[in-house]
Amino acid sequence: MVFELEDRIIILEFQSTYVDISDKKRFILYSALFDHLKNKSQKDIEVHVLSTVEAEKTKFYKINPDSSFPIYIHSLKIYDADEFLNMINTKISNNQQLSEKELLLISLICFMETKNGIEFSILNSAVAITNVPDLDKDIAQFVKGGWC
């Protein structure tokens, strides 16, 4: 998925295997996209991988002397859906603002470990996002759309 934000372009990939050299072809395409979009939009490009198996880290890939970029790996295996939802609901009850990362993670709840069952987690995260005060309608739709 490619998202163009006001200040940068995010390339987002979901992966259930370790990021390794076999991914090189895809990263070469990312590099070509980086070069093309960077010259066109003058925005920084970030590559993020949401992993269900790998630990949180940054890997650097160098395709050629002019093309080296980091791949930010975000681990979803470190999250417990039940604990995460409790934390989100507590923040909502206390009228605390949710971060962009927390909003994104709500839409990724189906990839997290849970003792209560994935259906329960998805339904409760839908209720939680509905209760977030002053949430921009577009962002709410994006978060809810993440479950599809």
N, CA and C atoms as an extended XYZ file, in Angstrom:
444
Properties=species:S:1:pos:R:3:atomname:S:1:resname:S:1:resid:I:1 pbc="F F F"
N         0.845       -1.166        0.000 N   MET     1
C         0.000        0.000        0.000 CA  MET     1
C         0.894        1.234        0.000 C   MET     1
N         0.498        2.238       -0.744 N   VAL     2
C         1.261        3.483       -0.800 CA  VAL     2
C         0.335        4.609       -0.356 C   VAL     2
N         0.808        5.386        0.624 N   PHE     3
C         0.038        6.504        1.141 CA  PHE     3
C         0.845        7.779        0.937 C   PHE     3
N         0.241        8.763        0.305 N   GLU     4
C         0.903       10.061        0.194 CA  GLU     4
C         0.323       10.973        1.258 C   GLU     4
N         1.150       11.320        2.229 N   LEU     5
C         0.751       12.214        3.305 CA  LEU     5
C         1.233       13.620        2.972 C   LEU     5
N         0.885       14.567        3.804 N   GLU     6
C         1.293       15.950        3.541 CA  GLU     6
C         2.807       16.113        3.471 C   GLU     6
N         3.521       15.402        4.345 N   ASP     7
C         4.960       15.616        4.446 CA  ASP     7
C         5.820       14.465        3.951 C   ASP     7
N         5.212       13.317        3.631 N   ARG     8
C         6.004       12.158        3.194 CA  ARG     8
C         5.113       11.148        2.485 C   ARG     8
N         5.762       10.166        1.887 N   ILE     9
C         5.068        9.058        1.232 CA  ILE     9
C         5.442        7.793        1.993 C   ILE     9
N         4.425        7.014        2.357 N   ILE    10
C         4.638        5.784        3.120 CA  ILE    10
C         4.319        4.591        2.233 C   ILE    10
N         5.265        3.677        2.124 N   ILE    11
C         5.029        2.399        1.465 CA  ILE    11
C         4.855        1.395        2.596 C   ILE    11
N         3.695        0.749        2.639 N   LEU    12
C         3.356       -0.145        3.741 CA  LEU    12
C         3.162       -1.557        3.214 C   LEU    12
N         3.826       -2.488        3.871 N   GLU    13
C         3.725       -3.890        3.473 CA  GLU    13
C         3.401       -4.728        4.706 C   GLU    13
N         2.560       -5.737        4.526 N   PHE    14
C         2.254       -6.693        5.580 CA  PHE    14
C         3.032       -7.962        5.273 C   PHE    14
N         3.660       -8.544        6.294 N   GLN    15
C         4.455       -9.727        6.032 CA  GLN    15
C         4.380      -10.701        7.197 C   GLN    15
N         4.231      -11.989        6.890 N   SER    16
C         4.192      -13.014        7.922 CA  SER    16
C         5.437      -13.899        7.866 C   SER    16
N         6.443      -13.445        7.138 N   THR    17
C         7.742      -14.121        7.101 CA  THR    17
C         8.813      -13.085        7.425 C   THR    17
N        10.033      -13.556        7.638 N   TYR    18
C        11.131      -12.641        7.941 CA  TYR    18
C        11.536      -11.882        6.681 C   TYR    18
N        11.889      -10.623        6.853 N   VAL    19
C        12.370       -9.814        5.742 CA  VAL    19
C        13.812      -10.240        5.483 C   VAL    19
N        14.065      -10.747        4.269 N   ASP    20
C        15.424      -11.185        3.949 CA  ASP    20
C        15.756      -10.865        2.498 C   ASP    20
N        16.843      -11.408        2.037 N   ILE    21
C        17.365      -11.086        0.707 CA  ILE    21
C        16.392      -11.520       -0.400 C   ILE    21
N        15.539      -12.504       -0.113 N   SER    22
C        14.578      -12.934       -1.138 CA  SER    22
C        13.568      -11.831       -1.466 C   SER    22
N        13.504      -10.834       -0.598 N   ASP    23
C        12.619       -9.695       -0.852 CA  ASP    23
C        13.291       -8.629       -1.728 C   ASP    23
N        14.526       -8.880       -2.142 N   LYS    24
C        15.322       -7.872       -2.854 CA  LYS    24
C        14.615       -7.322       -4.098 C   LYS    24
N        13.967       -8.186       -4.871 N   LYS    25
C        13.300       -7.737       -6.094 CA  LYS    25
C        12.252       -6.667       -5.781 C   LYS    25
N        11.477       -6.932       -4.750 N   ARG    26
C        10.440       -5.981       -4.361 CA  ARG    26
C        11.067       -4.677       -3.864 C   ARG    26
N        12.168       -4.767       -3.125 N   PHE    27
C        12.820       -3.566       -2.637 CA  PHE    27
C        13.465       -2.770       -3.772 C   PHE    27
N        13.893       -3.461       -4.827 N   ILE    28
C        14.397       -2.746       -6.000 CA  ILE    28
C        13.263       -1.931       -6.628 C   ILE    28
N        12.061       -2.517       -6.675 N   LEU    29
C        10.901       -1.767       -7.172 CA  LEU    29
C        10.599       -0.587       -6.255 C   LEU    29
N        10.711       -0.792       -4.940 N   TYR    30
C        10.520        0.311       -4.002 CA  TYR    30
C        11.533        1.421       -4.286 C   TYR    30
N        12.771        1.010       -4.553 N   SER    31
C        13.819        1.988       -4.828 CA  SER    31
C        13.497        2.795       -6.081 C   SER    31
N        13.004        2.104       -7.124 N   ALA    32
C        12.631        2.807       -8.355 CA  ALA    32
C        11.486        3.770       -8.075 C   ALA    32
N        10.513        3.316       -7.297 N   LEU    33
C         9.396        4.179       -6.913 CA  LEU    33
C         9.898        5.366       -6.102 C   LEU    33
N        10.822        5.089       -5.193 N   PHE    34
C        11.429        6.146       -4.369 CA  PHE    34
C        12.058        7.210       -5.259 C   PHE    34
N        12.897        6.779       -6.188 N   ASP    35
C        13.578        7.727       -7.074 CA  ASP    35
C        12.576        8.533       -7.900 C   ASP    35
N        11.573        7.859       -8.449 N   HIS    36
C        10.585        8.529       -9.293 CA  HIS    36
C         9.758        9.533       -8.487 C   HIS    36
N         9.213        9.090       -7.358 N   LEU    37
C         8.360        9.966       -6.558 CA  LEU    37
C         9.148       11.066       -5.861 C   LEU    37
N        10.337       10.744       -5.432 N   LYS    38
C        11.161       11.744       -4.734 CA  LYS    38
C        11.435       12.923       -5.670 C   LYS    38
N        11.775       12.629       -6.899 N   ASN    39
C        12.043       13.707       -7.853 CA  ASN    39
C        10.772       14.457       -8.219 C   ASN    39
N         9.656       13.753       -8.237 N   LYS    40
C         8.388       14.356       -8.634 CA  LYS    40
C         7.774       15.194       -7.509 C   LYS    40
N         7.759       14.665       -6.291 N   SER    41
C         7.039       15.336       -5.211 CA  SER    41
C         7.931       16.024       -4.185 C   SER    41
N         9.204       15.698       -4.166 N   GLN    42
C        10.150       16.239       -3.184 CA  GLN    42
C         9.797       15.833       -1.754 C   GLN    42
N         9.066       14.750       -1.607 N   LYS    43
C         8.722       14.247       -0.278 CA  LYS    43
C         9.609       13.055        0.059 C   LYS    43
N         9.892       12.892        1.343 N   ASP    44
C        10.637       11.719        1.776 CA  ASP    44
C         9.762       10.484        1.620 C   ASP    44
N        10.410        9.352        1.332 N   ILE    45
C         9.721        8.077        1.187 CA  ILE    45
C        10.147        7.195        2.359 C   ILE    45
N         9.177        6.552        2.985 N   GLU    46
C         9.467        5.611        4.063 CA  GLU    46
C         8.841        4.269        3.725 C   GLU    46
N         9.599        3.194        3.938 N   VAL    47
C         9.098        1.848        3.735 CA  VAL    47
C         8.903        1.224        5.115 C   VAL    47
N         7.672        0.782        5.385 N   HIS    48
C         7.326        0.170        6.670 CA  HIS    48
C         6.764       -1.221        6.415 C   HIS    48
N         7.228       -2.186        7.201 N   VAL    49
C         6.724       -3.552        7.123 CA  VAL    49
C         6.055       -3.869        8.456 C   VAL    49
N         4.808       -4.293        8.403 N   LEU    50
C         4.095       -4.751        9.594 CA  LEU    50
C         4.236       -6.266        9.615 C   LEU    50
N         4.985       -6.752       10.591 N   SER    51
C         5.336       -8.170       10.636 CA  SER    51
C         4.651       -8.885       11.789 C   SER    51
N         4.170      -10.084       11.501 N   THR    52
C         3.576      -10.901       12.559 CA  THR    52
C         4.592      -11.869       13.153 C   THR    52
N         5.823      -11.907       12.624 N   VAL    53
C         6.831      -12.849       13.128 CA  VAL    53
C         8.130      -12.192       13.578 C   VAL    53
N         8.422      -11.040       13.059 N   GLU    54
C         9.738      -10.443       13.298 CA  GLU    54
C         9.689       -9.398       14.416 C   GLU    54
N        10.818       -9.228       15.082 N   ALA    55
C        10.925       -8.229       16.147 CA  ALA    55
C        11.024       -6.829       15.543 C   ALA    55
N        10.717       -5.834       16.352 N   GLU    56
C        10.797       -4.428       15.946 CA  GLU    56
C        12.259       -4.090       15.642 C   GLU    56
N        12.528       -3.554       14.443 N   LYS    57
C        13.893       -3.189       14.059 CA  LYS    57
C        13.874       -2.398       12.762 C   LYS    57
N        15.037       -1.928       12.390 N   THR    58
C        15.207       -1.268       11.100 CA  THR    58
C        16.288       -2.019       10.343 C   THR    58
N        15.985       -2.391        9.111 N   LYS    59
C        16.981       -3.022        8.241 CA  LYS    59
C        17.312       -2.037        7.128 C   LYS    59
N        18.576       -1.955        6.782 N   PHE    60
C        19.004       -1.055        5.715 CA  PHE    60
C        19.346       -1.873        4.484 C   PHE    60
N        18.809       -1.438        3.340 N   TYR    61
C        19.067       -2.105        2.074 CA  TYR    61
C        19.787       -1.148        1.144 C   TYR    61
N        20.862       -1.647        0.548 N   LYS    62
C        21.637       -0.848       -0.400 CA  LYS    62
C        21.577       -1.563       -1.744 C   LYS    62
N        20.890       -0.934       -2.686 N   ILE    63
C        20.735       -1.522       -4.020 CA  ILE    63
C        21.934       -1.159       -4.893 C   ILE    63
N        22.369        0.081       -4.811 N   ASN    64
C        23.546        0.559       -5.521 CA  ASN    64
C        24.096        1.746       -4.716 C   ASN    64
N        25.218        2.339       -5.109 N   PRO    65
C        25.797        3.423       -4.300 CA  PRO    65
C        24.861        4.615       -4.074 C   PRO    65
N        23.916        4.838       -4.982 N   ASP    66
C        23.004        5.978       -4.837 CA  ASP    66
C        21.665        5.617       -4.201 C   ASP    66
N        21.430        4.356       -3.988 N   SER    67
C        20.106        3.946       -3.555 CA  SER    67
C        20.182        3.036       -2.326 C   SER    67
N        20.140        3.665       -1.176 N   SER    68
C        20.132        2.943        0.082 CA  SER    68
C        19.019        3.522        0.935 C   SER    68
N        18.213        2.657        1.518 N   PHE    69
C        17.121        3.176        2.328 CA  PHE    69
C        16.775        2.191        3.443 C   PHE    69
N        16.208        2.730        4.516 N   PRO    70
C        15.834        1.867        5.634 CA  PRO    70
C        14.461        1.239        5.415 C   PRO    70
N        14.308        0.044        5.941 N   ILE    71
C        13.015       -0.627        5.987 CA  ILE    71
C        12.675       -0.705        7.473 C   ILE    71
N        11.614       -0.027        7.869 N   TYR    72
C        11.206       -0.025        9.271 CA  TYR    72
C        10.271       -1.199        9.506 C   TYR    72
N        10.685       -2.116       10.369 N   ILE    73
C         9.880       -3.291       10.668 CA  ILE    73
C         9.185       -3.066       12.007 C   ILE    73
N         7.869       -3.142       11.972 N   HIS    74
C         7.054       -2.977       13.173 CA  HIS    74
C         6.480       -4.341       13.520 C   HIS    74
N         6.773       -4.787       14.711 N   SER    75
C         6.329       -6.106       15.133 CA  SER    75
C         4.925       -6.061       15.705 C   SER    75
N         4.051       -6.885       15.154 N   LEU    76
C         2.709       -7.012       15.708 CA  LEU    76
C         2.651       -8.145       16.731 C   LEU    76
N         3.717       -8.960       16.782 N   LYS    77
C         3.707      -10.072       17.721 CA  LYS    77
C         3.903       -9.604       19.156 C   LYS    77
N         4.324       -8.364       19.337 N   ILE    78
C         4.531       -7.856       20.697 CA  ILE    78
C         3.236       -7.348       21.322 C   ILE    78
N         2.158       -7.273       20.536 N   TYR    79
C         0.898       -6.737       21.040 CA  TYR    79
C        -0.064       -7.849       21.431 C   TYR    79
N        -0.704       -7.668       22.552 N   ASP    80
C        -1.799       -8.522       22.988 CA  ASP    80
C        -3.069       -7.714       22.729 C   ASP    80
N        -3.945       -8.215       21.883 N   ALA    81
C        -5.142       -7.470       21.479 CA  ALA    81
C        -6.003       -7.087       22.678 C   ALA    81
N        -6.111       -7.994       23.642 N   ASP    82
C        -6.952       -7.732       24.804 CA  ASP    82
C        -6.382       -6.589       25.649 C   ASP    82
N        -5.079       -6.632       25.910 N   GLU    83
C        -4.428       -5.556       26.681 CA  GLU    83
C        -4.478       -4.236       25.912 C   GLU    83
N        -4.248       -4.321       24.602 N   PHE    84
C        -4.266       -3.116       23.776 CA  PHE    84
C        -5.641       -2.452       23.816 C   PHE    84
N        -6.697       -3.252       23.660 N   LEU    85
C        -8.058       -2.695       23.696 CA  LEU    85
C        -8.382       -2.086       25.057 C   LEU    85
N        -7.924       -2.730       26.127 N   ASN    86
C        -8.135       -2.166       27.468 CA  ASN    86
C        -7.469       -0.805       27.584 C   ASN    86
N        -6.242       -0.701       27.076 N   MET    87
C        -5.514        0.569       27.123 CA  MET    87
C        -6.234        1.638       26.294 C   MET    87
N        -6.704        1.271       25.118 N   ILE    88
C        -7.423        2.219       24.250 CA  ILE    88
C        -8.709        2.683       24.932 C   ILE    88
N        -9.455        1.754       25.482 N   ASN    89
C       -10.708        2.114       26.157 CA  ASN    89
C       -10.456        2.995       27.378 C   ASN    89
N        -9.369        2.754       28.091 N   THR    90
C        -9.012        3.598       29.237 CA  THR    90
C        -8.693        5.015       28.768 C   THR    90
N        -7.924        5.126       27.677 N   LYS    91
C        -7.594        6.450       27.133 CA  LYS    91
C        -8.857        7.186       26.685 C   LYS    91
N        -9.776        6.463       26.060 N   ILE    92
C       -11.027        7.083       25.598 CA  ILE    92
C       -11.845        7.555       26.800 C   ILE    92
N       -11.954        6.702       27.847 N   SER    93
C       -12.716        7.096       29.048 CA  SER    93
C       -12.114        8.310       29.741 C   SER    93
N       -10.794        8.434       29.676 N   ASN    94
C       -10.105        9.554       30.319 CA  ASN    94
C        -9.956       10.754       29.388 C   ASN    94
N       -10.624       10.694       28.237 N   ASN    95
C       -10.571       11.776       27.246 CA  ASN    95
C        -9.146       12.105       26.793 C   ASN    95
N        -8.297       11.094       26.723 N   GLN    96
C        -6.932       11.283       26.240 CA  GLN    96
C        -6.909       11.065       24.734 C   GLN    96
N        -6.064       11.820       24.074 N   GLN    97
C        -5.964       11.712       22.620 CA  GLN    97
C        -5.189       10.452       22.240 C   GLN    97
N        -5.645        9.784       21.194 N   LEU    98
C        -4.940        8.612       20.680 CA  LEU    98
C        -3.913        9.059       19.649 C   LEU    98
N        -2.762        8.406       19.661 N   SER    99
C        -1.718        8.738       18.690 CA  SER    99
C        -2.073        8.144       17.327 C   SER    99
N        -1.384        8.609       16.288 N   GLU   100
C        -1.591        8.052       14.949 CA  GLU   100
C        -1.282        6.562       14.937 C   GLU   100
N        -0.228        6.178       15.671 N   LYS   101
C         0.156        4.765       15.720 CA  LYS   101
C        -0.944        3.935       16.384 C   LYS   101
N        -1.520        4.446       17.467 N   GLU   102
C        -2.599        3.711       18.140 CA  GLU   102
C        -3.808        3.559       17.230 C   GLU   102
N        -4.147        4.598       16.479 N   LEU   103
C        -5.268        4.507       15.540 CA  LEU   103
C        -4.987        3.455       14.472 C   LEU   103
N        -3.762        3.437       13.973 N   LEU   104
C        -3.390        2.428       12.986 CA  LEU   104
C        -3.477        1.033       13.585 C   LEU   104
N        -2.985        0.879       14.810 N   LEU   105
C        -2.997       -0.436       15.450 CA  LEU   105
C        -4.414       -0.945       15.706 C   LEU   105
N        -5.355       -0.039       15.936 N   ILE   106
C        -6.749       -0.482       16.096 CA  ILE   106
C        -7.201       -1.210       14.833 C   ILE   106
N        -6.814       -0.694       13.673 N   SER   107
C        -7.225       -1.339       12.421 CA  SER   107
C        -6.480       -2.648       12.170 C   SER   107
N        -5.396       -2.891       12.924 N   LEU   108
C        -4.608       -4.114       12.741 CA  LEU   108
C        -4.850       -5.132       13.852 C   LEU   108
N        -5.888       -4.932       14.614 N   ILE   109
C        -6.179       -5.778       15.774 CA  ILE   109
C        -6.336       -7.244       15.378 C   ILE   109
N        -6.782       -7.500       14.152 N   CYS   110
C        -6.985       -8.883       13.711 CA  CYS   110
C        -5.671       -9.655       13.553 C   CYS   110
N        -4.529       -8.962       13.581 N   PHE   111
C        -3.229       -9.627       13.469 CA  PHE   111
C        -2.570       -9.863       14.824 C   PHE   111
N        -3.209       -9.432       15.891 N   MET   112
C        -2.632       -9.530       17.228 CA  MET   112
C        -3.110      -10.787       17.944 C   MET   112
N        -2.299      -11.225       18.916 N   GLU   113
C        -2.677      -12.353       19.762 CA  GLU   113
C        -3.864      -11.955       20.636 C   GLU   113
N        -4.764      -12.904       20.890 N   THR   114
C        -5.908      -12.642       21.756 CA  THR   114
C        -6.368      -13.928       22.429 C   THR   114
N        -6.827      -13.798       23.648 N   LYS   115
C        -7.388      -14.949       24.360 CA  LYS   115
C        -8.913      -14.996       24.179 C   LYS   115
N        -9.503      -13.870       23.818 N   ASN   116
C       -10.960      -13.762       23.726 CA  ASN   116
C       -11.525      -14.082       22.343 C   ASN   116
N       -10.684      -14.367       21.382 N   GLY   117
C       -11.159      -14.644       20.025 CA  GLY   117
C       -11.097      -13.396       19.160 C   GLY   117
N       -10.730      -13.595       17.924 N   ILE   118
C       -10.503      -12.474       17.007 CA  ILE   118
C       -11.798      -11.719       16.716 C   ILE   118
N       -12.917      -12.433       16.610 N   GLU   119
C       -14.194      -11.763       16.342 CA  GLU   119
C       -14.529      -10.786       17.462 C   GLU   119
N       -14.313      -11.226       18.705 N   PHE   120
C       -14.562      -10.383       19.871 CA  PHE   120
C       -13.680       -9.128       19.815 C   PHE   120
N       -12.405       -9.311       19.483 N   SER   121
C       -11.472       -8.177       19.402 CA  SER   121
C       -11.874       -7.196       18.311 C   SER   121
N       -12.260       -7.713       17.157 N   ILE   122
C       -12.647       -6.837       16.045 CA  ILE   122
C       -13.903       -6.044       16.404 C   ILE   122
N       -14.896       -6.721       16.974 N   LEU   123
C       -16.129       -6.020       17.360 CA  LEU   123
C       -15.853       -4.961       18.426 C   LEU   123
N       -15.035       -5.291       19.413 N   ASN   124
C       -14.725       -4.327       20.467 CA  ASN   124
C       -13.880       -3.166       19.957 C   ASN   124
N       -13.018       -3.424       18.985 N   SER   125
C       -12.239       -2.312       18.431 CA  SER   125
C       -13.137       -1.392       17.599 C   SER   125
N       -14.173       -1.966       16.953 N   ALA   126
C       -15.128       -1.127       16.207 CA  ALA   126
C       -15.901       -0.229       17.166 C   ALA   126
N       -16.293       -0.773       18.302 N   VAL   127
C       -16.986        0.027       19.320 CA  VAL   127
C       -16.048        1.109       19.846 C   VAL   127
N       -14.799        0.747       20.110 N   ALA   128
C       -13.830        1.711       20.648 CA  ALA   128
C       -13.635        2.880       19.691 C   ALA   128
N       -13.443        2.597       18.404 N   ILE   129
C       -13.176        3.681       17.446 CA  ILE   129
C       -14.389        4.594       17.314 C   ILE   129
N       -15.582        4.031       17.502 N   THR   130
C       -16.799        4.841       17.452 CA  THR   130
C       -16.865        5.810       18.631 C   THR   130
N       -16.236        5.453       19.744 N   ASN   131
C       -16.277        6.271       20.951 CA  ASN   131
C       -15.142        7.291       21.066 C   ASN   131
N       -14.234        7.324       20.091 N   VAL   132
C       -13.131        8.288       20.156 CA  VAL   132
C       -13.695        9.687       19.911 C   VAL   132
N       -13.530       10.587       20.897 N   PRO   133
C       -14.077       11.942       20.714 CA  PRO   133
C       -13.305       12.728       19.662 C   PRO   133
N       -14.034       13.525       18.905 N   ASP   134
C       -13.449       14.441       17.914 CA  ASP   134
C       -12.570       13.760       16.875 C   ASP   134
N       -12.854       12.521       16.557 N   LEU   135
C       -12.071       11.832       15.537 CA  LEU   135
C       -12.565       12.253       14.169 C   LEU   135
N       -11.659       12.712       13.346 N   ASP   136
C       -11.997       13.124       11.995 CA  ASP   136
C       -12.694       11.968       11.270 C   ASP   136
N       -13.783       12.265       10.572 N   LYS   137
C       -14.590       11.234        9.910 CA  LYS   137
C       -13.762       10.399        8.929 C   LYS   137
N       -12.871       11.046        8.163 N   ASP   138
C       -12.045       10.309        7.200 CA  ASP   138
C       -11.135        9.319        7.901 C   ASP   138
N       -10.546        9.733        9.021 N   ILE   139
C        -9.644        8.848        9.769 CA  ILE   139
C       -10.438        7.687       10.353 C   ILE   139
N       -11.622        7.970       10.896 N   ALA   140
C       -12.458        6.904       11.458 CA  ALA   140
C       -12.791        5.874       10.382 C   ALA   140
N       -13.137        6.331        9.181 N   GLN   141
C       -13.455        5.417        8.085 CA  GLN   141
C       -12.231        4.593        7.690 C   GLN   141
N       -11.045        5.232        7.705 N   PHE   142
C        -9.814        4.510        7.374 CA  PHE   142
C        -9.565        3.410        8.380 C   PHE   142
N        -9.696        3.742        9.664 N   VAL   143
C        -9.453        2.743       10.713 CA  VAL   143
C       -10.458        1.613       10.611 C   VAL   143
N       -11.723        1.936       10.435 N   LYS   144
C       -12.746        0.888       10.299 CA  LYS   144
C       -12.524        0.090        9.024 C   LYS   144
N       -12.079        0.739        7.955 N   GLY   145
C       -11.822        0.061        6.679 CA  GLY   145
C       -10.661       -0.907        6.748 C   GLY   145
N        -9.790       -0.767        7.739 N   GLY   146
C        -8.645       -1.652        7.883 CA  GLY   146
C        -9.050       -3.086        8.159 C   GLY   146
N       -10.289       -3.309        8.635 N   TRP   147
C       -10.718       -4.661        8.954 CA  TRP   147
C       -11.191       -5.425        7.723 C   TRP   147
N       -11.412       -4.743        6.616 N   CYS   148
C       -11.981       -5.407        5.427 CA  CYS   148
C       -10.922       -6.165        4.654 C   CYS   148
